[in-house]
Short mmCIF file of C-alpha atoms in Angstrom, two decimals:
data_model
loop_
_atom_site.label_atom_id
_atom_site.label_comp_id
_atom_site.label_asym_id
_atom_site.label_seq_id
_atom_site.Cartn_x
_atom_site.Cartn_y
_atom_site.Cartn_z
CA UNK A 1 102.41 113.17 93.38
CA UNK A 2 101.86 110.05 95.33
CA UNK A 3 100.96 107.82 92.33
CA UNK A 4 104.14 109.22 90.09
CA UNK A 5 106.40 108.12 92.99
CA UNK A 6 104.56 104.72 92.97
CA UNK A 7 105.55 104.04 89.70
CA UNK A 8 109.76 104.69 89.58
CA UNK A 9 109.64 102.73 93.05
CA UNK A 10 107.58 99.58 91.35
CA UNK A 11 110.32 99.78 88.65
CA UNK A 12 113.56 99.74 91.03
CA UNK A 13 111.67 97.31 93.22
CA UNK A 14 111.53 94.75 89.91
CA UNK A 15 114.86 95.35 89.23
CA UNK A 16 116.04 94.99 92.91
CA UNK A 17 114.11 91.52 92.92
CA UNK A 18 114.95 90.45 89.17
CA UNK A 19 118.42 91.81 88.97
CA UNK A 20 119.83 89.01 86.64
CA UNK A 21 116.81 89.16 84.31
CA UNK A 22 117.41 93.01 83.61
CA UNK A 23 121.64 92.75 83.31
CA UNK A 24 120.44 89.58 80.56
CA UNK A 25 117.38 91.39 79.17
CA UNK A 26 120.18 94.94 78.82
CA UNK A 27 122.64 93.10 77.41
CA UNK A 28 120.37 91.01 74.61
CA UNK A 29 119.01 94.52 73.70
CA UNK A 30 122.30 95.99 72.74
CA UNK A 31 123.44 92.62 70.87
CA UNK A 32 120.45 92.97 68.81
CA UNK A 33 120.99 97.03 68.17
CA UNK A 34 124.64 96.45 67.49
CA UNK A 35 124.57 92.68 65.64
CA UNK A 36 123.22 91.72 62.34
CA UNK A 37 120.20 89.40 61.96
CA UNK A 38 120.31 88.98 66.08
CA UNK A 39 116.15 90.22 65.22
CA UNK A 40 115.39 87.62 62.98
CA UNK A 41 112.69 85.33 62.48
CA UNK A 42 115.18 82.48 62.26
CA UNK A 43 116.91 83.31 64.96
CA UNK A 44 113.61 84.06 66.40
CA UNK A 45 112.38 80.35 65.50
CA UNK A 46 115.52 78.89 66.39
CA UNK A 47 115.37 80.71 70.27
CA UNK A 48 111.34 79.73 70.42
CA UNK A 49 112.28 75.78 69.68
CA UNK A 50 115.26 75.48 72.41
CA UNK A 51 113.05 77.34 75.01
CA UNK A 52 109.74 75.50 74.37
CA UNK A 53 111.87 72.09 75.28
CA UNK A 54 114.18 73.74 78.00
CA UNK A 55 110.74 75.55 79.36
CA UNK A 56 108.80 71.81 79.67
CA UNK A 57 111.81 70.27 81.40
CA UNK A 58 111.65 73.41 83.86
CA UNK A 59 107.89 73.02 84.57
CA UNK A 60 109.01 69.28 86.01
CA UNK A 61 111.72 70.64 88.05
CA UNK A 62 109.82 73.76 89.26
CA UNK A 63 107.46 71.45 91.31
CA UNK A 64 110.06 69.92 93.47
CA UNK A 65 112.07 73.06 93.89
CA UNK A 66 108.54 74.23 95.54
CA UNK A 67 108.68 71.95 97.54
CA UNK A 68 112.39 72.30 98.79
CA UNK A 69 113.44 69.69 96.59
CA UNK A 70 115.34 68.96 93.44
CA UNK A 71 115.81 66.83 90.29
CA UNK A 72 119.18 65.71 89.36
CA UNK A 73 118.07 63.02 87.08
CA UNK A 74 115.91 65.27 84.72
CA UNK A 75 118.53 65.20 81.95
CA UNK A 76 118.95 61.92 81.94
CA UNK A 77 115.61 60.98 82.36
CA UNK A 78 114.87 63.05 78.82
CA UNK A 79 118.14 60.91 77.38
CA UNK A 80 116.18 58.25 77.92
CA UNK A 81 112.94 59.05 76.60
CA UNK A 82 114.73 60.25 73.65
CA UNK A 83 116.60 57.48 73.02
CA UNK A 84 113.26 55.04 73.89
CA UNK A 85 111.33 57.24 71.15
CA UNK A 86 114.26 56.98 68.79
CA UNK A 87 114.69 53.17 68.47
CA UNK A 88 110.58 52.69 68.35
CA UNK A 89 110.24 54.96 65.48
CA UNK A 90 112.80 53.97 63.13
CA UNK A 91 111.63 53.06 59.64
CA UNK A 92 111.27 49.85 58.75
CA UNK A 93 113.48 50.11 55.56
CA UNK A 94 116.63 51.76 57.77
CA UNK A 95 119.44 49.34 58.12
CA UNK A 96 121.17 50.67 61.77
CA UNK A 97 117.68 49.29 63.52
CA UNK A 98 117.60 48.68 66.91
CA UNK A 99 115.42 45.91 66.50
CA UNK A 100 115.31 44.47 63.26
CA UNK A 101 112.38 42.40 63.66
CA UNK A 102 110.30 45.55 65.14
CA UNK A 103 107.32 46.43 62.80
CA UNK A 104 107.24 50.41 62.77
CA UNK A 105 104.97 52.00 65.38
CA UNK A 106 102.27 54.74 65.40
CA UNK A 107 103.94 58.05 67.03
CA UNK A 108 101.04 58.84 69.20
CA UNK A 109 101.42 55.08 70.20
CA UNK A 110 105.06 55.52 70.99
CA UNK A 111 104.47 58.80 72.87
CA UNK A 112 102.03 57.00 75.26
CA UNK A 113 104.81 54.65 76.10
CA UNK A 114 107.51 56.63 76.47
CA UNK A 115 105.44 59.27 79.02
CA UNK A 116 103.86 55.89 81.10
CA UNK A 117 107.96 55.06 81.23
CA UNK A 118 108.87 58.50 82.70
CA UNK A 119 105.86 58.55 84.99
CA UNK A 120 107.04 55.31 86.38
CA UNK A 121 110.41 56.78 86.99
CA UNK A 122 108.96 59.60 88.73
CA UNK A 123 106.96 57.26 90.67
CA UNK A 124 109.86 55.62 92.23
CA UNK A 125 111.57 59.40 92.19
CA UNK A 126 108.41 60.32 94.76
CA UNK A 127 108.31 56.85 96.76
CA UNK A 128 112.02 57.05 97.87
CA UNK A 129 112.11 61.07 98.66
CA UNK A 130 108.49 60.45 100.57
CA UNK A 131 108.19 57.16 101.91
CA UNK A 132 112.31 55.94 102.63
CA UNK A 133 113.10 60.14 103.39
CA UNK A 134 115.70 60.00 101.36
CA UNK A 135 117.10 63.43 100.45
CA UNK A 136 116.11 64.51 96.77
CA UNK A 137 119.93 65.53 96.27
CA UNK A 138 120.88 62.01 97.03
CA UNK A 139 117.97 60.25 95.25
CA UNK A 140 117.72 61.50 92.37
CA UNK A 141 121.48 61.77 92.12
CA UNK A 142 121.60 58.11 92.11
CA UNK A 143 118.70 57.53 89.83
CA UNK A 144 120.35 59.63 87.54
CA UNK A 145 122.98 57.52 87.07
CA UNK A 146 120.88 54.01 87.06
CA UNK A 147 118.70 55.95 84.39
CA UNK A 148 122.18 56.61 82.30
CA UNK A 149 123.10 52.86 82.57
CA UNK A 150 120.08 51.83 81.77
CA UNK A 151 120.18 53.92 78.47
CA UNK A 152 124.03 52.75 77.46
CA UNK A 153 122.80 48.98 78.12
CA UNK A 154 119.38 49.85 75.94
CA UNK A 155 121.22 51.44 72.63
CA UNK A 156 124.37 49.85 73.22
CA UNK A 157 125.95 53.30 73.43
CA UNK A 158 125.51 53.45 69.43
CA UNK A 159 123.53 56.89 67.90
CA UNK A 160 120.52 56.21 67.05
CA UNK A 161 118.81 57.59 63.63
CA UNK A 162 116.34 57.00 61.24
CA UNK A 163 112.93 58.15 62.47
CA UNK A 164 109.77 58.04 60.96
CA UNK A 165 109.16 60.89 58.58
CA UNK A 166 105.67 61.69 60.05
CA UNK A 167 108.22 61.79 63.29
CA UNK A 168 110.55 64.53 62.46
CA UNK A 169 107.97 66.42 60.25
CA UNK A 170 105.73 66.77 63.33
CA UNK A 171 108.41 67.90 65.96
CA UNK A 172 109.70 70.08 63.30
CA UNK A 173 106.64 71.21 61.87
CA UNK A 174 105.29 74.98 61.56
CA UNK A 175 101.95 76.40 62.88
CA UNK A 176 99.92 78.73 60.65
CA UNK A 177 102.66 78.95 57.71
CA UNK A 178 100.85 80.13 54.86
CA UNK A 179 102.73 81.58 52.02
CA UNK A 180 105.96 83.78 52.91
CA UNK A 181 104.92 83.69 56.26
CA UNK A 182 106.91 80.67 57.88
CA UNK A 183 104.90 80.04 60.73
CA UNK A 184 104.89 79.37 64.85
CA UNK A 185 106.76 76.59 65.48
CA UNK A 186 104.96 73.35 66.86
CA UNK A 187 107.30 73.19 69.54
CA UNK A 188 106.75 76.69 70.92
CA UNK A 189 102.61 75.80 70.73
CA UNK A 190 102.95 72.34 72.76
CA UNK A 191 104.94 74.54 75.20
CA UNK A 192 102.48 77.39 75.59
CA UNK A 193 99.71 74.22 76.24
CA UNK A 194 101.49 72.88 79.19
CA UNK A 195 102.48 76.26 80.28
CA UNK A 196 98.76 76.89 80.70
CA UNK A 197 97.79 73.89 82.14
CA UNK A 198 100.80 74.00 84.44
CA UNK A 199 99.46 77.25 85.88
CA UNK A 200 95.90 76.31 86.57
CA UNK A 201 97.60 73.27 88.30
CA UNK A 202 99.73 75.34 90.53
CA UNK A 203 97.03 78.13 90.86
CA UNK A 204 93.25 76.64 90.63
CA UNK A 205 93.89 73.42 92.35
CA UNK A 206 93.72 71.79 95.74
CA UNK A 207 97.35 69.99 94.82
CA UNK A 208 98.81 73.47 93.68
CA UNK A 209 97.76 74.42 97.01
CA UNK A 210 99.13 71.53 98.55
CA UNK A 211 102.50 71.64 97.09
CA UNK A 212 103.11 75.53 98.46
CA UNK A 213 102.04 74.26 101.55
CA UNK A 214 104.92 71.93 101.95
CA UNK A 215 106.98 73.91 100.20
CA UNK A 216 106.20 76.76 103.03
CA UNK A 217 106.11 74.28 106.05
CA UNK A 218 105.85 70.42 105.71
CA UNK A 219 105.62 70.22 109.20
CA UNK A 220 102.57 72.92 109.63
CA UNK A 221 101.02 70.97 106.31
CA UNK A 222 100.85 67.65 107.52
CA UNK A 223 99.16 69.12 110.88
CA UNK A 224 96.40 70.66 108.66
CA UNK A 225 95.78 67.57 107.00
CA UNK A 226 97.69 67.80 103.97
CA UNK A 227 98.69 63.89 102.56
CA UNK A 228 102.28 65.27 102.22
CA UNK A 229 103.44 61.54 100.77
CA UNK A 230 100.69 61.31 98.24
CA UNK A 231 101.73 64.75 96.93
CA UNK A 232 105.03 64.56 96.66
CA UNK A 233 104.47 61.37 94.58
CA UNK A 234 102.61 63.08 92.38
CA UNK A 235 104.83 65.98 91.94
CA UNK A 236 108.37 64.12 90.97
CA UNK A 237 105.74 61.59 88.84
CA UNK A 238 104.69 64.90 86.70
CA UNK A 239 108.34 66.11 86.76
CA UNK A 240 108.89 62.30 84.94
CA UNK A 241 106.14 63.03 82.27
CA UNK A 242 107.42 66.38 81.57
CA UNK A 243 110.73 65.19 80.69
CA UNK A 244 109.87 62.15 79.13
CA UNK A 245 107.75 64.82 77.05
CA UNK A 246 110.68 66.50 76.22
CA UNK A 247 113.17 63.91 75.62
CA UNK A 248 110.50 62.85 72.36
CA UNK A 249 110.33 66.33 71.06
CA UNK A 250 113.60 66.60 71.33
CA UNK A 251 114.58 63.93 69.58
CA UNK A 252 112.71 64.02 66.87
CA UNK A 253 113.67 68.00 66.76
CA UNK A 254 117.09 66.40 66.67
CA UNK A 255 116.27 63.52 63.82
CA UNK A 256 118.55 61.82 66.06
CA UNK A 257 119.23 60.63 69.70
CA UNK A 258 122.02 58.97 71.61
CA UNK A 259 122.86 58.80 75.35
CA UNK A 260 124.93 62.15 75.41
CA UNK A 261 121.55 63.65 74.84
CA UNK A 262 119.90 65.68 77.75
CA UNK A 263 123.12 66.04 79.23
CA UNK A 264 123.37 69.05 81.90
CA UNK A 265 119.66 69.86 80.91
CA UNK A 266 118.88 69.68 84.97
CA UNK A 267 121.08 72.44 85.62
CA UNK A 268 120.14 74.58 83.30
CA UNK A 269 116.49 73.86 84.38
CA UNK A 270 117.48 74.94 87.95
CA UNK A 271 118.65 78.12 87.23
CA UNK A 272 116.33 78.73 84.85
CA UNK A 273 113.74 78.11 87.94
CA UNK A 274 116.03 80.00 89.90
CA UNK A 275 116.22 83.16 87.86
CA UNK A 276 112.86 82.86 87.32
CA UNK A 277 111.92 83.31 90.56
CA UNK A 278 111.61 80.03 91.95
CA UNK A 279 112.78 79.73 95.69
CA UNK A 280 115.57 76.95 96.60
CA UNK A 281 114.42 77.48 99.96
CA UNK A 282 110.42 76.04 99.04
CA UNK A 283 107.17 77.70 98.89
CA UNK A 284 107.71 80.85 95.99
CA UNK A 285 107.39 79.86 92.41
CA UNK A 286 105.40 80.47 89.69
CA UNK A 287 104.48 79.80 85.74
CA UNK A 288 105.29 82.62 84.21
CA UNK A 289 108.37 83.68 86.45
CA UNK A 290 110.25 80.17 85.13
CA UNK A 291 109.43 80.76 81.46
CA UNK A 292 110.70 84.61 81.87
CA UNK A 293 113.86 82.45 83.42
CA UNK A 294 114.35 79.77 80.80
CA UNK A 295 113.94 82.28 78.03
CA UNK A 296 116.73 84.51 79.46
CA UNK A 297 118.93 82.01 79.99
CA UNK A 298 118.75 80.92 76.32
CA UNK A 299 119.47 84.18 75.05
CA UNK A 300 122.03 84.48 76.79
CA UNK A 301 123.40 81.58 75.13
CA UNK A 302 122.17 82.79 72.04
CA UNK A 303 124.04 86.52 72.52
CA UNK A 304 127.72 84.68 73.19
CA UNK A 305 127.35 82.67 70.19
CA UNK A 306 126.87 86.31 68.18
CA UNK A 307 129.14 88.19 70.18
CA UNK A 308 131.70 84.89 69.04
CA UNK A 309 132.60 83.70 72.20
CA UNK A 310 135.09 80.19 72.30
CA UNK A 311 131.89 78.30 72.85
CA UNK A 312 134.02 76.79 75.40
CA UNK A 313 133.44 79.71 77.53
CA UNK A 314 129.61 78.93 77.63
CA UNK A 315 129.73 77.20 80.54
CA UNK A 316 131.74 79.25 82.88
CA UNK A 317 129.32 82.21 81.89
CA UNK A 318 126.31 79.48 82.20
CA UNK A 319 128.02 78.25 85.50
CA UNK A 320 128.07 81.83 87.26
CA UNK A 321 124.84 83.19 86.19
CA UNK A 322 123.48 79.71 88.29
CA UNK A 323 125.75 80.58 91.01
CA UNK A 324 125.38 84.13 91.93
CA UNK A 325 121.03 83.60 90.66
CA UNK A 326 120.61 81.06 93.76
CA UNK A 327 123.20 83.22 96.19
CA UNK A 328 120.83 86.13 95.34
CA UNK A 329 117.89 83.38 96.02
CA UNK A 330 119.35 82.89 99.35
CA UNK A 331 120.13 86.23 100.18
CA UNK A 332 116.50 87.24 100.22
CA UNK A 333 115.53 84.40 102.51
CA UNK A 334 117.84 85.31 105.29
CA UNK A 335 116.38 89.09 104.90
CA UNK A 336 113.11 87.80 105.06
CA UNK A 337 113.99 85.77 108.18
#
């Protein structure tokens, strides 16, 4: 008798800790029962392809939010990338070049640069937040906008176009398509690579450690001998690589990039964190809980656009889900306390 009431009780207690993942995850299932083609594989590869890039933005963010921070310049910082990886890889035959005197580069080449450039930026994310004690709100709220003039005074504010076909062909590419079967997209297997690796960071390492330390109690961390400066550095400079990482998938996903690009992508990374499981008050966070996050939060974009919704709608629905997923957040902290 005991183990049959176990099990109803570990079900409501999911659903009384994840209560905007089941409403999302209810309402997707009676879209697709109801809706035409909503169970496709196109729309399948179409909802794999804008989660893979939302999910590696996410992973960046999810490290500061551990650590009672945040990111505020994480979509701008992927603008940038994008745009960087766009104007490096144009042919050499394309006349709306950048450069016109620019031989054309190797893509592995140009993805080296363009993660060294958003590992710098993280860099200088981590130095201000550790070192100066800056507030992560305030710093990377204003790097966000020197990373946005930077990328208007780099393209000129002009769309950029173009690429490399060995470019586009690779960020667009299919995994195991053999005949009528069209394949995993590349995308969704770089994602599932740096999911991994992302959770033997945060779960087999002394710096995963770290980071729920000071996520749990800087103060208490420090004391133990934890180099709280060195790992926050370290944290926002990963956050930098995983959206420069982004910002060159997603432009070549794209086959275009211009500085509108990326735009909002840090909020929906929060509350993709957020729904996910991710604490905005530090220490709680894991892997799997912000891809489960990310990938309801795209359907959910995904369901209004087949239920026909004014698409200007979006983002009041987008907009309250964020809301009431970190009041719920918060909620559970003052219980706890």
């Amino acid at each position: 008798m005991d183990k049959n009431k176990a099990i109803p009780q570990s079900v409501l207690q999911t659903i009384k800790n994840n209560p905007i993942v089941v409403l999302l995850t209810i309402v997707c299932l009676i879209v697709g029962f109801t809706i035409d083609n909503f169970f496709s594989w196109g729309n399948f590869n179409n909802l794999a392809s804008n989660t893979a890039v939302r999910f590696i933005i996410a992973l960046g963010v999810c490290g500061c939010l551990i650590t009672k921070g945040t990111d505020l310049s994480a979509g701008r910082q992927v603008c940038l990338a994008g745009c960087l990886a766009g104007v490096l890889l144009q042919r050499g035959d394309y006349n709306g070049r950048v450069f016109k005197n620019l031989p054309e580069m190797n893509m592995w080449l140009v993805l080296l640069i363009v993660l060294a450039v958003g590992a710098l930026i993280g860099i200088v994310n981590g130095l201000i937040v550790s070192i100066l004690n800056v507030p992560p709100f305030i710093t990377t709220l204003g790097t966000q906008t020197i990373i946005y003039g930077i990328a208007l005074v780099f393209t000129n504010a002009q769309p950029i176009g173009g690429f490399q076909s060995a470019y586009t062909n690779f960020t667009n590419g299919k995994f195991l398509s053999i005949g009528n079967y069209p394949g995993i997209p590349f995308l969704l297997v770089i994602a599932v690579l740096v999911g991994v690796l992302f959770w033997f960071i945060f779960n087999k390492t002394t710096h995963g450690k770290y980071m729920y330390a000071i996520g749990g109690n800087e103060s208490a961390a420090e004391v133990s001998g934890v180099n709280t400066v060195k790992s926050k550095i370290i944290i926002y400079m990963t956050a930098g690589i995983m959206y420069a990482l982004a910002g060159y998938l997603l432009a070549g996903k794209s086959g275009g990039a211009s500085t509108g690009m990326g735009a909002g992508y840090e909020l929906e990374a929060i509350a993709g964190c957020t729904i996910g499981g991710v604490s905005t008050t530090g220490g709680i966070g894991t892997v799997g809980g912000v891809l489960v996050g990310v990938l309801v939060f795209e359907l959910l974009k995904i369901v209004l656009q087949f239920l026909g919704v004014n698409p200007y709608y979006n983002y009041i629905v987008q907009g309250l889900v964020i809301v009431v997923a970190v009041a719920l957040d918060i909620r559970k902290y003052v219980k706890k306390k």
